[in-house]
mmCIF file with all atom_site columns, C-alpha atoms in Angstrom:
data_model
loop_
_atom_site.group_PDB
_atom_site.id
_atom_site.type_symbol
_atom_site.label_atom_id
_atom_site.label_alt_id
_atom_site.label_comp_id
_atom_site.label_asym_id
_atom_site.label_entity_id
_atom_site.label_seq_id
_atom_site.pdbx_PDB_ins_code
_atom_site.Cartn_x
_atom_site.Cartn_y
_atom_site.Cartn_z
_atom_site.occupancy
_atom_site.B_iso_or_equiv
_atom_site.pdbx_formal_charge
_atom_site.auth_seq_id
_atom_site.auth_comp_id
_atom_site.auth_asym_id
_atom_site.auth_atom_id
_atom_site.pdbx_PDB_model_num
ATOM 1   C CA . MET A 1 1   ? 20.313  -8.533  -95.674 1.00 0.00 ? 1137 MET A CA 1
ATOM 2   C CA . SER A 1 2   ? 19.521  -8.957  -92.010 1.00 0.00 ? 1138 SER A CA 1
ATOM 3   C CA . GLU A 1 3   ? 17.491  -11.863 -90.735 1.00 0.00 ? 1139 GLU A CA 1
ATOM 4   C CA . VAL A 1 4   ? 14.318  -11.133 -88.776 1.00 0.00 ? 1140 VAL A CA 1
ATOM 5   C CA . GLN A 1 5   ? 13.551  -13.404 -85.865 1.00 0.00 ? 1141 GLN A CA 1
ATOM 6   C CA . ILE A 1 6   ? 9.872   -14.036 -85.196 1.00 0.00 ? 1142 ILE A CA 1
ATOM 7   C CA . THR A 1 7   ? 9.062   -15.418 -81.799 1.00 0.00 ? 1143 THR A CA 1
ATOM 8   C CA . PRO A 1 8   ? 5.689   -16.948 -81.091 1.00 0.00 ? 1144 PRO A CA 1
ATOM 9   C CA . PRO A 1 9   ? 3.616   -15.217 -78.444 1.00 0.00 ? 1145 PRO A CA 1
ATOM 10  C CA . THR A 1 10  ? 3.878   -16.776 -75.048 1.00 0.00 ? 1146 THR A CA 1
ATOM 11  C CA . GLU A 1 11  ? 0.703   -17.841 -73.337 1.00 0.00 ? 1147 GLU A CA 1
ATOM 12  C CA . ALA A 1 12  ? 0.043   -16.443 -69.943 1.00 0.00 ? 1148 ALA A CA 1
ATOM 13  C CA . PRO A 1 13  ? 0.206   -19.069 -67.238 1.00 0.00 ? 1149 PRO A CA 1
ATOM 14  C CA . ALA A 1 14  ? -2.992  -20.132 -65.549 1.00 0.00 ? 1150 ALA A CA 1
ATOM 15  C CA . PRO A 1 15  ? -3.804  -18.014 -62.514 1.00 0.00 ? 1151 PRO A CA 1
ATOM 16  C CA . PRO A 1 16  ? -2.872  -19.506 -59.167 1.00 0.00 ? 1152 PRO A CA 1
ATOM 17  C CA . THR A 1 17  ? -5.437  -21.743 -57.553 1.00 0.00 ? 1153 THR A CA 1
ATOM 18  C CA . THR A 1 18  ? -6.112  -23.237 -54.154 1.00 0.00 ? 1154 THR A CA 1
ATOM 19  C CA . ARG A 1 19  ? -6.636  -26.776 -52.953 1.00 0.00 ? 1155 ARG A CA 1
ATOM 20  C CA . ALA A 1 20  ? -10.348 -26.061 -52.366 1.00 0.00 ? 1156 ALA A CA 1
ATOM 21  C CA . ARG A 1 21  ? -10.814 -24.717 -55.901 1.00 0.00 ? 1157 ARG A CA 1
ATOM 22  C CA . THR A 1 22  ? -8.937  -27.648 -57.395 1.00 0.00 ? 1158 THR A CA 1
ATOM 23  C CA . LEU A 1 23  ? -11.042 -30.164 -55.468 1.00 0.00 ? 1159 LEU A CA 1
ATOM 24  C CA . ALA A 1 24  ? -14.217 -28.329 -56.485 1.00 0.00 ? 1160 ALA A CA 1
ATOM 25  C CA . ARG A 1 25  ? -13.065 -28.381 -60.127 1.00 0.00 ? 1161 ARG A CA 1
ATOM 26  C CA . TYR A 1 26  ? -12.419 -32.135 -60.023 1.00 0.00 ? 1162 TYR A CA 1
ATOM 27  C CA . LEU A 1 27  ? -15.792 -32.731 -58.372 1.00 0.00 ? 1163 LEU A CA 1
ATOM 28  C CA . LEU A 1 28  ? -17.503 -30.671 -61.067 1.00 0.00 ? 1164 LEU A CA 1
ATOM 29  C CA . ALA A 1 29  ? -15.535 -32.545 -63.740 1.00 0.00 ? 1165 ALA A CA 1
ATOM 30  C CA . ALA A 1 30  ? -16.650 -35.917 -62.356 1.00 0.00 ? 1166 ALA A CA 1
ATOM 31  C CA . SER A 1 31  ? -20.240 -34.691 -62.082 1.00 0.00 ? 1167 SER A CA 1
ATOM 32  C CA . LEU A 1 32  ? -20.239 -33.519 -65.690 1.00 0.00 ? 1168 LEU A CA 1
ATOM 33  C CA . VAL A 1 33  ? -18.816 -36.808 -66.976 1.00 0.00 ? 1169 VAL A CA 1
ATOM 34  C CA . PHE A 1 34  ? -21.365 -38.766 -64.926 1.00 0.00 ? 1170 PHE A CA 1
ATOM 35  C CA . ALA A 1 35  ? -24.231 -36.563 -66.151 1.00 0.00 ? 1171 ALA A CA 1
ATOM 36  C CA . GLY A 1 36  ? -23.005 -36.848 -69.718 1.00 0.00 ? 1172 GLY A CA 1
ATOM 37  C CA . LEU A 1 37  ? -22.890 -40.632 -69.520 1.00 0.00 ? 1173 LEU A CA 1
ATOM 38  C CA . SER A 1 38  ? -26.380 -40.663 -68.032 1.00 0.00 ? 1174 SER A CA 1
ATOM 39  C CA . HIS A 1 39  ? -27.567 -38.593 -71.025 1.00 0.00 ? 1175 HIS A CA 1
ATOM 40  C CA . LEU A 1 40  ? -26.272 -41.315 -73.326 1.00 0.00 ? 1176 LEU A CA 1
ATOM 41  C CA . PHE A 1 41  ? -27.300 -44.418 -71.430 1.00 0.00 ? 1177 PHE A CA 1
ATOM 42  C CA . TRP A 1 42  ? -29.613 -44.705 -68.431 1.00 0.00 ? 1178 TRP A CA 1
ATOM 43  C CA . ALA A 1 43  ? -31.474 -41.353 -68.158 1.00 0.00 ? 1179 ALA A CA 1
ATOM 44  C CA . ARG A 1 44  ? -32.186 -40.362 -71.744 1.00 0.00 ? 1180 ARG A CA 1
ATOM 45  C CA . LYS A 1 45  ? -35.965 -40.275 -71.259 1.00 0.00 ? 1181 LYS A CA 1
ATOM 46  C CA . ASP A 1 46  ? -35.680 -38.068 -68.171 1.00 0.00 ? 1182 ASP A CA 1
ATOM 47  C CA . PHE A 1 47  ? -33.408 -35.629 -69.977 1.00 0.00 ? 1183 PHE A CA 1
ATOM 48  C CA . GLN A 1 48  ? -35.820 -35.488 -72.913 1.00 0.00 ? 1184 GLN A CA 1
ATOM 49  C CA . ALA A 1 49  ? -38.371 -33.971 -70.500 1.00 0.00 ? 1185 ALA A CA 1
ATOM 50  C CA . GLN A 1 50  ? -36.081 -30.939 -70.250 1.00 0.00 ? 1186 GLN A CA 1
ATOM 51  C CA . VAL A 1 51  ? -35.815 -30.263 -73.982 1.00 0.00 ? 1187 VAL A CA 1
ATOM 52  C CA . PRO A 1 52  ? -38.170 -27.372 -74.778 1.00 0.00 ? 1188 PRO A CA 1
ATOM 53  C CA . ASP A 1 53  ? -40.818 -28.055 -77.409 1.00 0.00 ? 1189 ASP A CA 1
ATOM 54  C CA . TRP A 1 54  ? -39.643 -25.046 -79.415 1.00 0.00 ? 1190 TRP A CA 1
ATOM 55  C CA . VAL A 1 55  ? -36.236 -26.646 -80.105 1.00 0.00 ? 1191 VAL A CA 1
ATOM 56  C CA . PRO A 1 56  ? -36.483 -27.657 -83.785 1.00 0.00 ? 1192 PRO A CA 1
ATOM 57  C CA . MET A 1 57  ? -34.542 -30.888 -83.357 1.00 0.00 ? 1193 MET A CA 1
ATOM 58  C CA . ASP A 1 58  ? -35.180 -34.449 -82.271 1.00 0.00 ? 1194 ASP A CA 1
ATOM 59  C CA . LYS A 1 59  ? -35.273 -34.482 -78.462 1.00 0.00 ? 1195 LYS A CA 1
ATOM 60  C CA . ASP A 1 60  ? -33.186 -37.644 -78.242 1.00 0.00 ? 1196 ASP A CA 1
ATOM 61  C CA . GLY A 1 61  ? -30.564 -36.087 -80.510 1.00 0.00 ? 1197 GLY A CA 1
ATOM 62  C CA . VAL A 1 62  ? -30.426 -32.978 -78.336 1.00 0.00 ? 1198 VAL A CA 1
ATOM 63  C CA . VAL A 1 63  ? -30.017 -35.125 -75.223 1.00 0.00 ? 1199 VAL A CA 1
ATOM 64  C CA . MET A 1 64  ? -27.239 -37.179 -76.777 1.00 0.00 ? 1200 MET A CA 1
ATOM 65  C CA . ALA A 1 65  ? -25.425 -34.101 -78.107 1.00 0.00 ? 1201 ALA A CA 1
ATOM 66  C CA . SER A 1 66  ? -25.624 -32.300 -74.770 1.00 0.00 ? 1202 SER A CA 1
ATOM 67  C CA . GLY A 1 67  ? -24.378 -35.457 -73.055 1.00 0.00 ? 1203 GLY A CA 1
ATOM 68  C CA . GLY A 1 68  ? -21.361 -35.493 -75.345 1.00 0.00 ? 1204 GLY A CA 1
ATOM 69  C CA . VAL A 1 69  ? -20.683 -31.844 -74.576 1.00 0.00 ? 1205 VAL A CA 1
ATOM 70  C CA . GLU A 1 70  ? -20.897 -32.546 -70.831 1.00 0.00 ? 1206 GLU A CA 1
ATOM 71  C CA . ILE A 1 71  ? -18.398 -35.396 -71.120 1.00 0.00 ? 1207 ILE A CA 1
ATOM 72  C CA . MET A 1 72  ? -15.990 -33.181 -73.060 1.00 0.00 ? 1208 MET A CA 1
ATOM 73  C CA . LEU A 1 73  ? -16.353 -30.311 -70.580 1.00 0.00 ? 1209 LEU A CA 1
ATOM 74  C CA . GLY A 1 74  ? -15.810 -32.668 -67.657 1.00 0.00 ? 1210 GLY A CA 1
ATOM 75  C CA . ALA A 1 75  ? -12.716 -34.134 -69.271 1.00 0.00 ? 1211 ALA A CA 1
ATOM 76  C CA . GLY A 1 76  ? -11.445 -30.644 -70.035 1.00 0.00 ? 1212 GLY A CA 1
ATOM 77  C CA . LEU A 1 77  ? -11.921 -29.522 -66.449 1.00 0.00 ? 1213 LEU A CA 1
ATOM 78  C CA . ALA A 1 78  ? -10.056 -32.595 -65.234 1.00 0.00 ? 1214 ALA A CA 1
ATOM 79  C CA . VAL A 1 79  ? -7.007  -32.399 -67.487 1.00 0.00 ? 1215 VAL A CA 1
ATOM 80  C CA . ALA A 1 80  ? -6.643  -28.887 -68.950 1.00 0.00 ? 1216 ALA A CA 1
ATOM 81  C CA . ASN A 1 81  ? -4.943  -27.167 -66.044 1.00 0.00 ? 1217 ASN A CA 1
ATOM 82  C CA . ARG A 1 82  ? -3.323  -24.444 -68.153 1.00 0.00 ? 1218 ARG A CA 1
ATOM 83  C CA . ASP A 1 83  ? -6.625  -23.750 -69.939 1.00 0.00 ? 1219 ASP A CA 1
ATOM 84  C CA . ARG A 1 84  ? -8.876  -24.357 -66.954 1.00 0.00 ? 1220 ARG A CA 1
ATOM 85  C CA . VAL A 1 85  ? -10.185 -20.777 -66.929 1.00 0.00 ? 1221 VAL A CA 1
ATOM 86  C CA . ARG A 1 86  ? -11.246 -21.081 -70.571 1.00 0.00 ? 1222 ARG A CA 1
ATOM 87  C CA . VAL A 1 87  ? -12.893 -24.460 -69.953 1.00 0.00 ? 1223 VAL A CA 1
ATOM 88  C CA . GLY A 1 88  ? -14.582 -23.098 -66.822 1.00 0.00 ? 1224 GLY A CA 1
ATOM 89  C CA . ARG A 1 89  ? -16.051 -20.246 -68.829 1.00 0.00 ? 1225 ARG A CA 1
ATOM 90  C CA . LEU A 1 90  ? -17.279 -22.698 -71.464 1.00 0.00 ? 1226 LEU A CA 1
ATOM 91  C CA . ALA A 1 91  ? -18.881 -24.828 -68.750 1.00 0.00 ? 1227 ALA A CA 1
ATOM 92  C CA . ALA A 1 92  ? -20.567 -21.741 -67.277 1.00 0.00 ? 1228 ALA A CA 1
ATOM 93  C CA . LEU A 1 93  ? -21.896 -20.826 -70.729 1.00 0.00 ? 1229 LEU A CA 1
ATOM 94  C CA . PHE A 1 94  ? -23.143 -24.384 -71.190 1.00 0.00 ? 1230 PHE A CA 1
ATOM 95  C CA . PHE A 1 95  ? -24.988 -24.260 -67.864 1.00 0.00 ? 1231 PHE A CA 1
ATOM 96  C CA . ALA A 1 96  ? -26.579 -20.976 -68.925 1.00 0.00 ? 1232 ALA A CA 1
ATOM 97  C CA . ALA A 1 97  ? -27.474 -22.382 -72.357 1.00 0.00 ? 1233 ALA A CA 1
ATOM 98  C CA . VAL A 1 98  ? -29.354 -25.371 -70.946 1.00 0.00 ? 1234 VAL A CA 1
ATOM 99  C CA . PHE A 1 99  ? -31.277 -23.286 -68.402 1.00 0.00 ? 1235 PHE A CA 1
ATOM 100 C CA . PRO A 1 100 ? -34.243 -22.828 -70.784 1.00 0.00 ? 1236 PRO A CA 1
ATOM 101 C CA . GLY A 1 101 ? -34.661 -26.607 -70.593 1.00 0.00 ? 1237 GLY A CA 1
ATOM 102 C CA . ASN A 1 102 ? -35.095 -26.380 -66.837 1.00 0.00 ? 1238 ASN A CA 1
ATOM 103 C CA . ILE A 1 103 ? -37.631 -23.608 -67.323 1.00 0.00 ? 1239 ILE A CA 1
ATOM 104 C CA . ALA A 1 104 ? -39.472 -25.719 -69.919 1.00 0.00 ? 1240 ALA A CA 1
ATOM 105 C CA . GLN A 1 105 ? -39.604 -28.619 -67.474 1.00 0.00 ? 1241 GLN A CA 1
ATOM 106 C CA . TYR A 1 106 ? -41.103 -26.318 -64.841 1.00 0.00 ? 1242 TYR A CA 1
ATOM 107 C CA . LEU A 1 107 ? -43.595 -24.573 -67.121 1.00 0.00 ? 1243 LEU A CA 1
ATOM 108 C CA . GLY A 1 108 ? -44.599 -27.812 -68.836 1.00 0.00 ? 1244 GLY A CA 1
ATOM 109 C CA . LYS A 1 109 ? -45.036 -29.583 -65.488 1.00 0.00 ? 1245 LYS A CA 1
ATOM 110 C CA . ARG A 1 110 ? -42.850 -32.430 -66.757 1.00 0.00 ? 1246 ARG A CA 1
ATOM 111 C CA . SER A 1 111 ? -41.810 -34.926 -64.112 1.00 0.00 ? 1247 SER A CA 1
ATOM 112 C CA . ALA A 1 112 ? -38.269 -36.290 -64.360 1.00 0.00 ? 1248 ALA A CA 1
ATOM 113 C CA . PHE A 1 113 ? -35.438 -37.004 -61.917 1.00 0.00 ? 1249 PHE A CA 1
ATOM 114 C CA . GLY A 1 114 ? -37.853 -37.042 -58.992 1.00 0.00 ? 1250 GLY A CA 1
ATOM 115 C CA . LEU A 1 115 ? -38.961 -33.498 -59.782 1.00 0.00 ? 1251 LEU A CA 1
ATOM 116 C CA . ASP A 1 116 ? -42.614 -34.456 -59.659 1.00 0.00 ? 1252 ASP A CA 1
ATOM 117 C CA . THR A 1 117 ? -44.157 -31.315 -58.160 1.00 0.00 ? 1253 THR A CA 1
ATOM 118 C CA . ASP A 1 118 ? -44.180 -27.685 -59.196 1.00 0.00 ? 1254 ASP A CA 1
ATOM 119 C CA . ARG A 1 119 ? -42.367 -26.793 -55.989 1.00 0.00 ? 1255 ARG A CA 1
ATOM 120 C CA . LYS A 1 120 ? -39.508 -29.235 -56.644 1.00 0.00 ? 1256 LYS A CA 1
ATOM 121 C CA . ARG A 1 121 ? -39.190 -28.067 -60.253 1.00 0.00 ? 1257 ARG A CA 1
ATOM 122 C CA . LEU A 1 122 ? -39.144 -24.432 -59.107 1.00 0.00 ? 1258 LEU A CA 1
ATOM 123 C CA . ILE A 1 123 ? -36.469 -25.068 -56.475 1.00 0.00 ? 1259 ILE A CA 1
ATOM 124 C CA . ARG A 1 124 ? -34.371 -26.795 -59.152 1.00 0.00 ? 1260 ARG A CA 1
ATOM 125 C CA . LEU A 1 125 ? -34.278 -23.553 -61.142 1.00 0.00 ? 1261 LEU A CA 1
ATOM 126 C CA . PHE A 1 126 ? -32.280 -21.871 -58.383 1.00 0.00 ? 1262 PHE A CA 1
ATOM 127 C CA . PHE A 1 127 ? -29.481 -24.437 -58.642 1.00 0.00 ? 1263 PHE A CA 1
ATOM 128 C CA . GLN A 1 128 ? -28.501 -23.528 -62.205 1.00 0.00 ? 1264 GLN A CA 1
ATOM 129 C CA . PRO A 1 129 ? -26.855 -20.223 -61.180 1.00 0.00 ? 1265 PRO A CA 1
ATOM 130 C CA . VAL A 1 130 ? -24.970 -22.209 -58.531 1.00 0.00 ? 1266 VAL A CA 1
ATOM 131 C CA . LEU A 1 131 ? -23.541 -24.417 -61.289 1.00 0.00 ? 1267 LEU A CA 1
ATOM 132 C CA . VAL A 1 132 ? -22.478 -21.345 -63.269 1.00 0.00 ? 1268 VAL A CA 1
ATOM 133 C CA . LEU A 1 133 ? -20.727 -19.868 -60.237 1.00 0.00 ? 1269 LEU A CA 1
ATOM 134 C CA . TRP A 1 134 ? -19.169 -23.242 -59.358 1.00 0.00 ? 1270 TRP A CA 1
ATOM 135 C CA . ALA A 1 135 ? -17.673 -23.532 -62.855 1.00 0.00 ? 1271 ALA A CA 1
ATOM 136 C CA . LEU A 1 136 ? -16.225 -20.017 -62.682 1.00 0.00 ? 1272 LEU A CA 1
ATOM 137 C CA . TRP A 1 137 ? -14.984 -20.140 -59.088 1.00 0.00 ? 1273 TRP A CA 1
ATOM 138 C CA . SER A 1 138 ? -13.441 -23.610 -59.248 1.00 0.00 ? 1274 SER A CA 1
ATOM 139 C CA . THR A 1 139 ? -11.423 -22.755 -62.329 1.00 0.00 ? 1275 THR A CA 1
ATOM 140 C CA . GLY A 1 140 ? -10.084 -19.530 -60.844 1.00 0.00 ? 1276 GLY A CA 1
ATOM 141 C CA . THR A 1 141 ? -11.703 -17.213 -63.361 1.00 0.00 ? 1277 THR A CA 1
ATOM 142 C CA . PRO A 1 142 ? -9.997  -13.910 -62.724 1.00 0.00 ? 1278 PRO A CA 1
ATOM 143 C CA . ARG A 1 143 ? -11.996 -10.810 -61.901 1.00 0.00 ? 1279 ARG A CA 1
ATOM 144 C CA . ARG A 1 144 ? -11.880 -8.070  -64.478 1.00 0.00 ? 1280 ARG A CA 1
#
């Protein structure tokens, strides 16, 4: 009887990156960890203003959970070089998932983080797509 050798599939290496993308990824990682810590400690009330009323959960619980996710995403961006594209995509999805909270803050005229006018809250909405693109670009997400 002949012996069959099974070899595990090899993972494709991470796509090449540049110094600018790497620095941008580390800056995003630090920003996510900082934001996540602020969710848990000093800015919980402000973040609660962004939780839409239609979310069927305790606002403080949502803020704490999203803070934990931000810390994990930031840590992943900082240390998971081989999987940075995957983590970057997850971060982009997270930024898209929390966008309804920014809309709720605008529509509900909720002041938080110095966003105390409709104009400031509206301008803030245009920064969320920037975060999505930052997460994808800085991690070298390949074009398909």
